Tab-separated table of C-alpha atoms and ligand atoms in Angstrom:
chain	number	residue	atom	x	y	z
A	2	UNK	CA	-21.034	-10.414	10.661
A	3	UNK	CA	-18.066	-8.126	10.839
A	4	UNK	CA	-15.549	-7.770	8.406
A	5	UNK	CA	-12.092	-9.234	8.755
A	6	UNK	CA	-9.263	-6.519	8.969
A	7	UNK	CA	-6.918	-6.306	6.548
A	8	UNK	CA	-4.019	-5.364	8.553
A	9	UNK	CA	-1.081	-2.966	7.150
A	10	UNK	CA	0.622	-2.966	9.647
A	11	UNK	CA	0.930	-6.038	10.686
A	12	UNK	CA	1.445	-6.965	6.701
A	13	UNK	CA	3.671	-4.001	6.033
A	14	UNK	CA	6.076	-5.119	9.222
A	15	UNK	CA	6.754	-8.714	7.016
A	16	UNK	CA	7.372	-7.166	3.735
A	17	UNK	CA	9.913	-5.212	6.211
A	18	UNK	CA	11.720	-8.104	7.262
A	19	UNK	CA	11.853	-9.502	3.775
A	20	UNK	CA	13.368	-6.724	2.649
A	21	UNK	CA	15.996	-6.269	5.765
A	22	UNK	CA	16.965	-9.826	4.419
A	23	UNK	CA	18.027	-8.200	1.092
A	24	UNK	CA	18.784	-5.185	2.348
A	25	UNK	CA	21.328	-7.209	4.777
A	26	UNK	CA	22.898	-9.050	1.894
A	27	UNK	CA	24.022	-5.648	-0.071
A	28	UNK	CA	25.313	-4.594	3.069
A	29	UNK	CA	27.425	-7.674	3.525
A	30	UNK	CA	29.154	-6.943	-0.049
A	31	UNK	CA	29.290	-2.772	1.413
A	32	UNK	CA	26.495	-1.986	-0.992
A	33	UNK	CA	24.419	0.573	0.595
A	34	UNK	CA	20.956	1.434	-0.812
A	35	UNK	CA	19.847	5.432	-0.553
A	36	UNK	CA	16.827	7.049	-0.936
A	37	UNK	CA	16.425	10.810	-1.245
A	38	UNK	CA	13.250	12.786	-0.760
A	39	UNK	CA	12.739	16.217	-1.694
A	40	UNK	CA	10.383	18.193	0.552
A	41	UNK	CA	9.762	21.773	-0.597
A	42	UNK	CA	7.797	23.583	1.914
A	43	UNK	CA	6.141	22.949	5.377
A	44	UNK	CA	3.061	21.365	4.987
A	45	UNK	CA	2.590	19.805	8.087
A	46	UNK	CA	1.013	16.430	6.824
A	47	UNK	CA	4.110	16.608	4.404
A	48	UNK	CA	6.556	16.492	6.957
A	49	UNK	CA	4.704	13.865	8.628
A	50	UNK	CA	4.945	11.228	5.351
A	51	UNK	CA	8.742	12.194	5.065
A	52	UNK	CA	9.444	11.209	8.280
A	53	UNK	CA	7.907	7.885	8.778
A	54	UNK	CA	9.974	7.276	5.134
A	55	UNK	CA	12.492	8.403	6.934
A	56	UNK	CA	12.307	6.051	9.965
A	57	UNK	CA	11.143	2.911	7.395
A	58	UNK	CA	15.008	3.854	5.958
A	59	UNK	CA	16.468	3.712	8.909
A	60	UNK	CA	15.174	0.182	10.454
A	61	UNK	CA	16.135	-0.984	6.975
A	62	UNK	CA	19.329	0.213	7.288
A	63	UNK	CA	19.280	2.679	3.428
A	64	UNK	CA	20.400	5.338	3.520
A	65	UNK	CA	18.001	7.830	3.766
A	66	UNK	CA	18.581	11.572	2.795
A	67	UNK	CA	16.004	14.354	3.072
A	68	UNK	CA	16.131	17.662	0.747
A	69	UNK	CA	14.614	20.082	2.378
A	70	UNK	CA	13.685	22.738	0.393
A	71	UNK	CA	12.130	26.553	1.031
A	72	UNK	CA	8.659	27.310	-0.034
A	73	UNK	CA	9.323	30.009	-2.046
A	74	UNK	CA	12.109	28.152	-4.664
A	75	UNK	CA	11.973	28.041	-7.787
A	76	UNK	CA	11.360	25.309	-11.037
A	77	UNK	CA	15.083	26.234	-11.622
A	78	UNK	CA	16.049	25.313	-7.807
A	79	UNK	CA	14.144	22.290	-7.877
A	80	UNK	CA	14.995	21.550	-11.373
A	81	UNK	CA	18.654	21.514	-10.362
A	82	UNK	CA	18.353	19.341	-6.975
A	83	UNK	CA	16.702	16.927	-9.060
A	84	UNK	CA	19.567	16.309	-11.556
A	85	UNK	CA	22.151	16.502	-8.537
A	86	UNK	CA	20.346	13.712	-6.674
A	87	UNK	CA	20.153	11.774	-10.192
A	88	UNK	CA	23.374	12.139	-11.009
A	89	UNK	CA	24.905	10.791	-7.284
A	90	UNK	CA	25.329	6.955	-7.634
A	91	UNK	CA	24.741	6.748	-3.635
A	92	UNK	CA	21.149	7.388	-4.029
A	93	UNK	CA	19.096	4.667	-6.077
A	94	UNK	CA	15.292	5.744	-5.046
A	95	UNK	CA	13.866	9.797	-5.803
A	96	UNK	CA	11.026	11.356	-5.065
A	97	UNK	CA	9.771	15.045	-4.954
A	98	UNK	CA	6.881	15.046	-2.081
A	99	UNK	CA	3.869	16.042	-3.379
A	100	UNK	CA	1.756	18.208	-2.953
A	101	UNK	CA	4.129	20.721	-4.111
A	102	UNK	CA	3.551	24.548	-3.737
A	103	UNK	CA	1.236	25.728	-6.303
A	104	UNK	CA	3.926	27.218	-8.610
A	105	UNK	CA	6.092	24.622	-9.376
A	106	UNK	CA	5.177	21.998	-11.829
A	107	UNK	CA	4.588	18.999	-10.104
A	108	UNK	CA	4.736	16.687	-13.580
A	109	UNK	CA	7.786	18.275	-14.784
A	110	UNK	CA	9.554	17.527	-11.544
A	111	UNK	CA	8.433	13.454	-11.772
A	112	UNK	CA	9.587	13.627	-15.111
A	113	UNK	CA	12.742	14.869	-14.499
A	114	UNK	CA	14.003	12.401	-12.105
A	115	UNK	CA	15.531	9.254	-13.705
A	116	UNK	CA	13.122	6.448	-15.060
A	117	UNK	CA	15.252	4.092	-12.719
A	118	UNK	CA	15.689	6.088	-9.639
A	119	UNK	CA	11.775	6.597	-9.587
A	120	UNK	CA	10.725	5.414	-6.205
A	121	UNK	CA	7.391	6.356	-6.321
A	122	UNK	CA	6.919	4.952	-9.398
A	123	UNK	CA	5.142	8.006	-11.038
A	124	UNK	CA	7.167	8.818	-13.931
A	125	UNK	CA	5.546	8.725	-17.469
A	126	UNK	CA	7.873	5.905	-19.147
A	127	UNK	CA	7.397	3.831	-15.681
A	128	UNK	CA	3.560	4.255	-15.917
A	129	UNK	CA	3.730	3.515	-19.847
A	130	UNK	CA	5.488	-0.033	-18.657
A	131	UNK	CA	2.757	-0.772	-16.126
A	132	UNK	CA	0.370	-0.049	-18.432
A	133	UNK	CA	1.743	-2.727	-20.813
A	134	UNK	CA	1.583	-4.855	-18.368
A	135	UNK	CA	6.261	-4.808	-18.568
A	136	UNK	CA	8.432	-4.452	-15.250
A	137	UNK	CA	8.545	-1.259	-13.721
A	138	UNK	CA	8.420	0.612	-10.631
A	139	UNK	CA	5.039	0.533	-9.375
A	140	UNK	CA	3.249	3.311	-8.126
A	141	UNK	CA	3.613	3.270	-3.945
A	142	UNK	CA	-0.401	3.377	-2.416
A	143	UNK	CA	-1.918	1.373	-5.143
A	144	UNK	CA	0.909	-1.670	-5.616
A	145	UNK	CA	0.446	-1.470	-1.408
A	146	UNK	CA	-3.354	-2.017	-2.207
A	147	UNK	CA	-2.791	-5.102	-4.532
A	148	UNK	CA	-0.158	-6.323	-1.902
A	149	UNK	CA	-3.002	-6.174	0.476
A	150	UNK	CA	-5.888	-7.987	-1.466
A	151	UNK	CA	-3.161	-10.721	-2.652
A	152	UNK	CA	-1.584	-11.507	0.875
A	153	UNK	CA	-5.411	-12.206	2.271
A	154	UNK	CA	-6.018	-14.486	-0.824
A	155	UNK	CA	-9.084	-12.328	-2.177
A	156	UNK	CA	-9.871	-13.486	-5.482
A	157	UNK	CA	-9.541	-10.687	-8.223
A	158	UNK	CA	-9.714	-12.481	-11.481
A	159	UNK	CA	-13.384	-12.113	-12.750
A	160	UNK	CA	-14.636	-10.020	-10.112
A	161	UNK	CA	-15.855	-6.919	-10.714
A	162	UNK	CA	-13.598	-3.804	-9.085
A	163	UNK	CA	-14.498	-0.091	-8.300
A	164	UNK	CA	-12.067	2.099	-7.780
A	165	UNK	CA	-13.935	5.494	-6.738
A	166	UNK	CA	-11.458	8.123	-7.538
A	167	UNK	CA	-9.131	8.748	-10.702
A	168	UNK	CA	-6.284	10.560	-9.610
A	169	UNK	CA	-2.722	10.092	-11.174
A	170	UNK	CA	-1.028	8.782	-8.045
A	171	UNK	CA	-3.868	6.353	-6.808
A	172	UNK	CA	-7.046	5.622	-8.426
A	173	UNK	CA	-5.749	5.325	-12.099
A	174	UNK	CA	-2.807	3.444	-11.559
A	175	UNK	CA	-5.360	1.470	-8.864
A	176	UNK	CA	-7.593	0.402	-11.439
A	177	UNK	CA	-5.001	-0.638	-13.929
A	178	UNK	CA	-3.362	-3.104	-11.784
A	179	UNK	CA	-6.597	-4.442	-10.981
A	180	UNK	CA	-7.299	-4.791	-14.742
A	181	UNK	CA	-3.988	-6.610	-14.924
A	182	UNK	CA	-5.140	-9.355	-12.326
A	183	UNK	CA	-7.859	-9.530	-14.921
A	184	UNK	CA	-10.743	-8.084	-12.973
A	185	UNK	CA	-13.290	-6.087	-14.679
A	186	UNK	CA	-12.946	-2.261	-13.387
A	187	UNK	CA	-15.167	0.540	-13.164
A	188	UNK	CA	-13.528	3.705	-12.359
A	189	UNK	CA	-15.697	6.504	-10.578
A	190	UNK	CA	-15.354	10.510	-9.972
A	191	UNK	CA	-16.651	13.442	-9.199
A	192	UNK	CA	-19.093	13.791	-12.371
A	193	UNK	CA	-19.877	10.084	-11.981
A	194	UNK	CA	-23.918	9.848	-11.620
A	195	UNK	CA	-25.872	7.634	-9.170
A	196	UNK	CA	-22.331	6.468	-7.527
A	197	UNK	CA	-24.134	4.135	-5.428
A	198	UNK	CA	-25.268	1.922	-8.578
A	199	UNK	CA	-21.775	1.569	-9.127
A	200	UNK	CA	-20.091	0.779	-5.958
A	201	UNK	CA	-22.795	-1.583	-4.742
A	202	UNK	CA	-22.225	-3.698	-7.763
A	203	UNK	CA	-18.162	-3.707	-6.386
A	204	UNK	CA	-16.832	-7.261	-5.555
A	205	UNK	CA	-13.584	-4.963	-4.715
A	206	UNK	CA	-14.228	-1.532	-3.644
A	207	UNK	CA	-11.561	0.813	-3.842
A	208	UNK	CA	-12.405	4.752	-2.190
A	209	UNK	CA	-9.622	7.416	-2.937
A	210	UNK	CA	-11.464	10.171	-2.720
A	211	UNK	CA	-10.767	12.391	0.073
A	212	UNK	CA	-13.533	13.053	1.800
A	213	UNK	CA	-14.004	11.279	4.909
A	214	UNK	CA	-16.944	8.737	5.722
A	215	UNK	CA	-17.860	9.469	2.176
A	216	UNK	CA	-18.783	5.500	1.522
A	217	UNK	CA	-21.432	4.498	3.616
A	218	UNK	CA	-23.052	1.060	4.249
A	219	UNK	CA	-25.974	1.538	1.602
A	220	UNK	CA	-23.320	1.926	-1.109
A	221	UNK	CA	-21.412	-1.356	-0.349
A	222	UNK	CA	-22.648	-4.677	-1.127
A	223	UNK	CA	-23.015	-7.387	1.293
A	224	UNK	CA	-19.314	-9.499	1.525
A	225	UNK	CA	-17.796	-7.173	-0.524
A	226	UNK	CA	-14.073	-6.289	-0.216
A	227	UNK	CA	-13.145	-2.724	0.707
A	228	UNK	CA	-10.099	-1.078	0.296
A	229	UNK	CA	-10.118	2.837	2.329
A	230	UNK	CA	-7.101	5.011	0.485
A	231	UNK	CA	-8.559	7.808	2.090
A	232	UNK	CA	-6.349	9.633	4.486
A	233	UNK	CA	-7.979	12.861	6.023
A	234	UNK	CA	-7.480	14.519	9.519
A	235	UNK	CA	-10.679	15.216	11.201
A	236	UNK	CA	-10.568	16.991	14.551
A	237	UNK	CA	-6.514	16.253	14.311
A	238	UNK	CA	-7.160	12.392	13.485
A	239	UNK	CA	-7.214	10.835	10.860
A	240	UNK	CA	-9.718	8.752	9.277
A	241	UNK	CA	-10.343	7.578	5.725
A	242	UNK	CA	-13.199	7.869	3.141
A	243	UNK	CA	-14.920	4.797	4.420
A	244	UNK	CA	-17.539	5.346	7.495
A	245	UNK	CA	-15.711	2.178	8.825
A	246	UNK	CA	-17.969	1.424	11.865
A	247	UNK	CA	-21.015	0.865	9.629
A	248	UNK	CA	-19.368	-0.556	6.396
A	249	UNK	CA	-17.261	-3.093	8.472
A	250	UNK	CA	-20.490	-4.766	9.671
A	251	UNK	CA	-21.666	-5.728	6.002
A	252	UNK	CA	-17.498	-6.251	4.117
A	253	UNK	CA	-16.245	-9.302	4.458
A	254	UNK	CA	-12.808	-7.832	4.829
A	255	UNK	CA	-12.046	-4.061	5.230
A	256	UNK	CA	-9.007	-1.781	5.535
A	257	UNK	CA	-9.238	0.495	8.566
A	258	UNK	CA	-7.402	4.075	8.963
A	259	UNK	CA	-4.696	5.002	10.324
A	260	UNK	CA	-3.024	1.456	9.806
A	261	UNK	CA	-4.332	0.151	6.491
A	262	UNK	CA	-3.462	1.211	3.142
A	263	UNK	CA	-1.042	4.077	4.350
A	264	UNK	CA	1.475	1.676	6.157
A	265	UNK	CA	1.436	-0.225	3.058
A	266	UNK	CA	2.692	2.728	0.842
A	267	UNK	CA	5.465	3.214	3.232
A	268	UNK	CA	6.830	-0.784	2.461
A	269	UNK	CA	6.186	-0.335	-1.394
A	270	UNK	CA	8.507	2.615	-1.343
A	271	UNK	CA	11.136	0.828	0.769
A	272	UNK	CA	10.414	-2.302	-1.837
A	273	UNK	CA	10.565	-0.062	-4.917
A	274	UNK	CA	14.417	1.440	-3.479
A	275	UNK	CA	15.559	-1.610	-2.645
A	276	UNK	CA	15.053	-3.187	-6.044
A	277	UNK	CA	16.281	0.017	-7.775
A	278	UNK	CA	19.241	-0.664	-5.583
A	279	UNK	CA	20.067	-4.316	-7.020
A	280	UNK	CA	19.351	-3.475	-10.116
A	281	UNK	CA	21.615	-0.470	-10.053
A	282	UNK	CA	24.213	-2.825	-8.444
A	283	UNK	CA	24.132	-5.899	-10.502
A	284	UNK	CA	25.136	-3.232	-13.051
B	5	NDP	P1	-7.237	13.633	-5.568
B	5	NDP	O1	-7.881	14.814	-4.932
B	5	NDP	O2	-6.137	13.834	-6.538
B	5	NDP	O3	-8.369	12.750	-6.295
B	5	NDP	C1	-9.597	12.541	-5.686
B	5	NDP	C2	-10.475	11.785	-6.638
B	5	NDP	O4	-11.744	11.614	-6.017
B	5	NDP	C3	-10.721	12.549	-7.941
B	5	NDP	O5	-10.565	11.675	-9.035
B	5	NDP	C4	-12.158	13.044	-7.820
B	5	NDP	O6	-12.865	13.088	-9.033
B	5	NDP	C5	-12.775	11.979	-6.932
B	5	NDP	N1	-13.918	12.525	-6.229
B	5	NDP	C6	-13.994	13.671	-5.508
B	5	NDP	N2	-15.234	13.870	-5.055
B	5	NDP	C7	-15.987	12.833	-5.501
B	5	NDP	C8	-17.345	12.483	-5.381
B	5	NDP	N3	-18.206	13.255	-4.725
B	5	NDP	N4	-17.760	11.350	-5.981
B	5	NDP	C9	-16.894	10.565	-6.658
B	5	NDP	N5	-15.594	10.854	-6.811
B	5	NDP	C10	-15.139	11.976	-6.245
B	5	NDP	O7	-6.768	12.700	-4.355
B	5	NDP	P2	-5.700	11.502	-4.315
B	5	NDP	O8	-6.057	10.458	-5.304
B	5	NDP	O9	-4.346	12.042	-4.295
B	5	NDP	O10	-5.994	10.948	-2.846
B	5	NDP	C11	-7.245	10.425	-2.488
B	5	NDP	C12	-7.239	10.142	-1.007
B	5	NDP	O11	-6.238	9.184	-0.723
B	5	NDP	C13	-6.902	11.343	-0.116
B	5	NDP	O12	-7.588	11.205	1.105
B	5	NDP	C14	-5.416	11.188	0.125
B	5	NDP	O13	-4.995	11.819	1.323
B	5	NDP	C15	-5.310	9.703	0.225
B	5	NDP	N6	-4.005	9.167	-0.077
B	5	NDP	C16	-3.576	8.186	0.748
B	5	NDP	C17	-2.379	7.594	0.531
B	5	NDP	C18	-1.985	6.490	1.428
B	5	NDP	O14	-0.821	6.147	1.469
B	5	NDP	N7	-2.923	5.889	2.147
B	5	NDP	C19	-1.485	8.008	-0.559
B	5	NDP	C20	-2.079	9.000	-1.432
B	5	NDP	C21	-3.291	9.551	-1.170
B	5	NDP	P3	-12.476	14.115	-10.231
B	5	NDP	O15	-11.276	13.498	-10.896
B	5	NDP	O16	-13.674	14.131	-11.084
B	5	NDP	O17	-12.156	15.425	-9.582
């Protein structure tokens, strides 16, 4: 039987229009929320991420402001559009687009924006809360992923989650908010051995991996629950790490790509600014 969808953008279009709702009511008192994204360089799938944030903002109605750096700038540069951005009240939600040109440090630039204003919810102190389990801007893809599994009712408790992939931004963070919903998490890599005795195990299989069609049927067990982070262009479309057309017929529910996870990371970072926003104007 094939799997159901789980469908980001149909899901990611409601957490929109909850947030317009609070969105609308700070505009009502003249309270307008901003977000600011720093893009240094031209990568083309960059400029592609910033500008569906960018059109997310503006449907919302935040203000959204894009920093658009050269290539070729400096730690000092960035260092110092950072601390403007954090010190402008008008902006509540940072972030520095990643990947960033191979010379600047991409840690020291999360770190420098404020703990509050972090709307991708990357910054040490803001990971440190999630991993107690305390209040805190959640990282964008994987709090999108969770969104996902809890809107569709998918029992996590118990269950035993995979999350293939162990990256700062998505499978760590991934696999800690799974352990917080009390399942019981593997976490996968590169140097993992006999992968497939892992992942077919997976009541909730998580690929962020980047490799495309890496996952296939044999390594995912019957009725499981599979969650494709992957986002790689292939022949100038994209497609995720999950060969979806075989895996689909033996998930019970699946993600697909484009219009899955991705969409989802897009309404987390909208979510994330416009919290940062009431907290920052309830004072
Ligand atoms: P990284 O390259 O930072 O991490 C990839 C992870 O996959 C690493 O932990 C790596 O292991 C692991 N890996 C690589 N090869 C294998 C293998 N053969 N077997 C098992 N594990 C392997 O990528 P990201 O986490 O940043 O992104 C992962 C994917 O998700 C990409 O396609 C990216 O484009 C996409 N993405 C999608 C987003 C969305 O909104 N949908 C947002 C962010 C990312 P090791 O640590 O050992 O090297």
């Amino acid at each position: 039987m094939a799997a159901q969808l789980l469908d980001g953008k149909a899901l990611s279009q409601q957490v929109e229009m909850e947030l317009k709702v609070r969105v609308d009511a700070l505009l009502k008192q003249g309270q307008v929320p901003g977000l600011c994204v720093i893009l240094v360089g031209e990568d083309p799938a960059s400029q592609l991420y910033v500008g569906n944030k960018e059109k997310a903002c503006n449907r919302l109605g935040i203000n959204s402001r894009t920093i658009r750096m050269p290539a070729d700038s400096t730690q000092e540069q960035l260092d110092e559009e950072i601390k403007k951005v954090n010190a402008d009240p008008s902006i509540h939600g940072l972030l520095v687009q990643f990947p960033l040109p191979a010379h600047l440090n991409a840690s020291r630039a999360q770190t420098l924006i404020l703990p509050e204003k972090d709307a991708d919810g990357l910054h040490d102190i803001n990971t440190g809360k999630m991993m107690r389990g305390e209040t805190a801007p959640i990282a964008c893809t994987p709090k999108g992923a969770l969104y996902m599994l809890k809107s569709a009712n998918i029992p996590i408790e118990g269950k035993h989650a995979v999350v293939v992939g162990r990256s700062s931004i998505v499978g760590r963070p991934m696999a800690m908010l799974l352990l917080r919903e009390n399942a019981t998490v593997t976490i996968c890599h590169s140097r993992t051995r006999n992968l497939g005795d892992y992942t077919r195990q997976a009541d909730i299989l998580v690929a962020a991996i980047g490799k495309p069609g890496f996952i296939t049927a044999d390594m995912v067990k019957e009725g499981a629950t599979v969650i494709d982070v992957g986002m790689n262009r292939v022949d100038g479309k994209f497609c995720g790490d999950v060969d979806f057309d075989a895996v689909k017929e033996k998930a019970a529910y699946i993600t697909p790509v484009p219009g899955g996870v991705g969409r989802m990371t897009v309404a987390m970072l909208m979510s994330n600014t416009v919290e940062a926003a009431e907290k920052a104007f309830a004072g």
